[in-house]
CSV table of C-alpha atoms in Angstrom, one decimal:
chain,number,residue,atom,x,y,z
A,1,MET,CA,-47.7,-21.9,44.2
A,2,LEU,CA,-44.4,-20.3,43.5
A,3,ARG,CA,-46.2,-17.1,44.0
A,4,PHE,CA,-47.6,-18.6,47.4
A,5,ARG,CA,-44.2,-19.5,48.9
A,6,LEU,CA,-42.7,-16.5,47.8
A,7,ALA,CA,-45.5,-14.4,49.5
A,8,LEU,CA,-44.8,-16.7,52.8
A,9,ALA,CA,-41.2,-15.6,53.0
A,10,ALA,CA,-41.7,-12.3,52.4
A,11,LEU,CA,-44.2,-12.1,55.8
A,12,LEU,CA,-41.9,-14.0,57.2
A,13,LEU,CA,-39.0,-12.1,56.9
A,14,VAL,CA,-41.7,-8.4,58.3
A,15,GLY,CA,-42.3,-10.4,61.1
A,16,LEU,CA,-39.1,-11.7,62.0
A,17,SER,CA,-37.9,-8.1,61.5
A,18,GLY,CA,-40.5,-6.6,63.8
A,19,LEU,CA,-38.7,-8.5,67.1
A,20,SER,CA,-37.3,-6.2,69.4
A,21,SER,CA,-34.4,-6.0,70.8
A,22,HIS,CA,-34.6,-7.5,74.1
A,23,VAL,CA,-35.6,-11.0,71.9
A,24,SER,CA,-32.1,-10.4,70.7
A,25,ALA,CA,-31.0,-9.2,73.7
A,26,ARG,CA,-31.8,-12.3,75.5
A,27,ALA,CA,-30.7,-14.9,73.2
A,28,ILE,CA,-27.4,-12.7,73.4
A,29,GLY,CA,-27.5,-13.3,77.2
A,30,GLN,CA,-27.0,-17.1,76.6
A,31,LEU,CA,-23.3,-16.4,75.6
A,32,ASN,CA,-19.9,-16.4,77.4
A,33,ALA,CA,-19.7,-12.9,78.1
A,34,LYS,CA,-16.2,-13.8,78.5
A,35,ALA,CA,-15.7,-14.8,74.7
A,36,ILE,CA,-18.1,-12.4,72.9
A,37,THR,CA,-19.5,-9.0,73.2
A,38,ILE,CA,-22.0,-7.5,71.5
A,39,THR,CA,-23.9,-4.3,71.0
A,40,LEU,CA,-27.3,-4.2,69.5
A,41,PRO,CA,-28.0,-1.1,66.8
A,42,ALA,CA,-30.0,0.6,69.3
A,43,ASP,CA,-27.1,0.7,72.2
A,44,ILE,CA,-24.9,2.5,69.8
A,45,LYS,CA,-24.1,5.6,71.4
A,46,TRP,CA,-24.0,8.7,69.0
A,47,THR,CA,-22.7,12.0,69.2
A,48,LYS,CA,-23.6,14.3,67.3
A,49,GLY,CA,-21.7,17.8,65.8
A,50,PRO,CA,-22.6,20.1,63.0
A,51,THR,CA,-21.2,18.2,59.7
A,52,SER,CA,-21.1,14.7,61.1
A,53,GLU,CA,-22.5,12.2,63.7
A,54,ARG,CA,-20.3,9.8,65.4
A,55,ALA,CA,-20.0,6.8,67.4
A,56,ILE,CA,-17.2,4.8,69.0
A,57,LEU,CA,-17.7,1.1,69.0
A,58,TYR,CA,-14.0,-0.2,70.2
A,59,GLY,CA,-11.4,1.9,72.2
A,60,ASP,CA,-10.5,5.3,72.5
A,61,PRO,CA,-9.6,7.6,69.3
A,62,SER,CA,-7.8,9.5,71.4
A,63,LYS,CA,-5.4,7.4,73.3
A,64,PRO,CA,-3.0,4.8,72.0
A,65,GLY,CA,-3.8,1.6,70.4
A,66,TYR,CA,-6.7,0.1,67.9
A,67,TYR,CA,-10.1,1.9,67.9
A,68,VAL,CA,-13.2,1.4,65.7
A,69,VAL,CA,-15.4,4.2,64.9
A,70,LEU,CA,-19.0,5.1,62.9
A,71,GLN,CA,-18.8,7.9,61.2
A,72,LYS,CA,-21.8,9.4,59.4
A,73,TRP,CA,-20.9,12.6,56.8
A,74,LEU,CA,-24.3,14.4,57.2
A,75,PRO,CA,-25.5,15.8,53.3
A,76,HIS,CA,-23.8,19.1,52.0
A,77,ASN,CA,-20.7,19.0,54.7
A,78,ASN,CA,-17.2,17.9,53.9
A,79,SER,CA,-13.7,18.6,56.2
A,80,ARG,CA,-11.0,20.4,54.5
A,81,PRO,CA,-7.4,19.4,54.0
A,82,HIS,CA,-6.1,17.7,56.6
A,83,LYS,CA,-3.5,14.6,57.6
A,84,HIS,CA,-3.6,11.9,60.5
A,85,PRO,CA,0.0,10.3,61.8
A,86,ASN,CA,-1.5,6.5,61.4
A,87,ASP,CA,-3.0,5.0,58.8
A,88,ARG,CA,-6.9,4.6,58.6
A,89,TYR,CA,-9.0,1.8,57.1
A,90,ILE,CA,-12.0,2.9,56.1
A,91,GLN,CA,-15.1,1.0,55.2
A,92,VAL,CA,-18.2,2.5,53.3
A,93,LEU,CA,-21.1,1.1,54.3
A,94,SER,CA,-23.7,3.1,53.2
A,95,GLY,CA,-24.5,6.3,50.7
A,96,THR,CA,-21.8,7.2,48.6
A,97,TRP,CA,-18.4,9.1,50.3
A,98,TRP,CA,-17.0,11.6,48.5
A,99,VAL,CA,-12.9,12.4,48.6
A,100,GLN,CA,-10.5,14.4,47.2
A,101,THR,CA,-6.5,14.4,48.0
A,102,GLY,CA,-4.3,17.4,48.5
A,103,ALA,CA,-3.3,20.0,50.4
A,104,ASN,CA,-5.2,22.9,48.5
A,105,TYR,CA,-8.9,22.4,49.1
A,106,ASP,CA,-11.0,22.3,45.6
A,107,PRO,CA,-15.1,20.7,46.4
A,108,ALA,CA,-15.2,20.7,42.3
A,109,GLY,CA,-12.5,18.0,42.4
A,110,PHE,CA,-14.5,15.3,44.7
A,111,LYS,CA,-14.5,11.4,43.8
A,112,PRO,CA,-17.2,9.6,44.5
A,113,VAL,CA,-16.6,6.0,46.7
A,114,PRO,CA,-19.8,4.0,46.4
A,115,ALA,CA,-21.0,1.9,49.4
A,116,GLY,CA,-19.2,-1.3,49.7
A,117,SER,CA,-15.6,0.2,48.8
A,118,PHE,CA,-12.5,-0.3,51.3
A,119,VAL,CA,-9.8,2.8,51.8
A,120,VAL,CA,-7.1,3.5,53.2
A,121,HIS,CA,-6.1,6.9,54.0
A,122,THR,CA,-2.2,6.7,54.2
A,123,ALA,CA,-0.3,8.1,57.6
A,124,ASN,CA,0.5,11.9,56.6
A,125,GLU,CA,-0.8,12.7,53.2
A,126,PHE,CA,-3.4,15.8,52.8
A,127,HIS,CA,-6.9,14.3,51.7
A,128,TYR,CA,-10.4,15.9,52.7
A,129,ASP,CA,-14.1,14.2,52.4
A,130,GLY,CA,-17.9,14.6,53.1
A,131,ALA,CA,-21.1,13.9,51.8
A,132,LYS,CA,-23.2,15.6,49.3
A,133,ASN,CA,-26.8,15.1,48.8
A,134,GLU,CA,-27.4,11.7,51.0
A,135,PRO,CA,-25.6,10.8,54.5
A,136,ALA,CA,-22.1,8.6,54.0
A,137,LEU,CA,-21.8,6.0,56.8
A,138,LEU,CA,-18.2,5.1,57.0
A,139,GLN,CA,-16.7,2.6,59.7
A,140,ILE,CA,-13.1,3.6,60.4
A,141,SER,CA,-10.6,2.0,62.1
A,142,GLY,CA,-6.7,2.6,63.3
A,143,MET,CA,-4.5,2.8,65.6
A,144,GLY,CA,-4.9,6.0,68.1
A,145,PRO,CA,-3.9,8.6,69.0
A,146,ASP,CA,-6.1,9.9,66.1
A,147,THR,CA,-5.0,13.4,65.6
A,148,SER,CA,-5.4,15.8,62.9
A,149,THR,CA,-3.4,18.4,61.5
A,150,GLN,CA,-4.3,20.9,58.9
A,151,ALA,CA,-3.0,21.8,55.8
A,152,GLU,CA,-2.1,25.3,55.6
A,153,ALA,CA,-4.3,28.2,53.5
A,154,ARG,CA,-2.8,28.9,50.0
């Protein structure tokens, strides 16, 4: 009997996961748009760069004010030492994010940060980060403007 219930539950989950986004959008449409804004995954606009992909969820990182972005580091890519003028708050959503601190670039010193972790990049402190063998998806928030200053080559 337990096997039957587990199989039935699995079938229900598979069936529900197959619902298209228009069903979700119709249900969301019944909410007060003044009270809540929802962006479905299919409606998130990603921009692709050579080392990562990025989506702005809220605000404008280039302007003063609060912002939230998704950043996906592509495998075998990372930044060079840099700093930001404001604190940045990062949640690792999936994959392993690799980080290091300091102005001298040393990729052998990267430390792994697993999915589910929360990280604060403190303002004006040098760091660098990226992905090794798998993509790393991050949610980054902070106060704009979000700019970077590269460390001088040493």
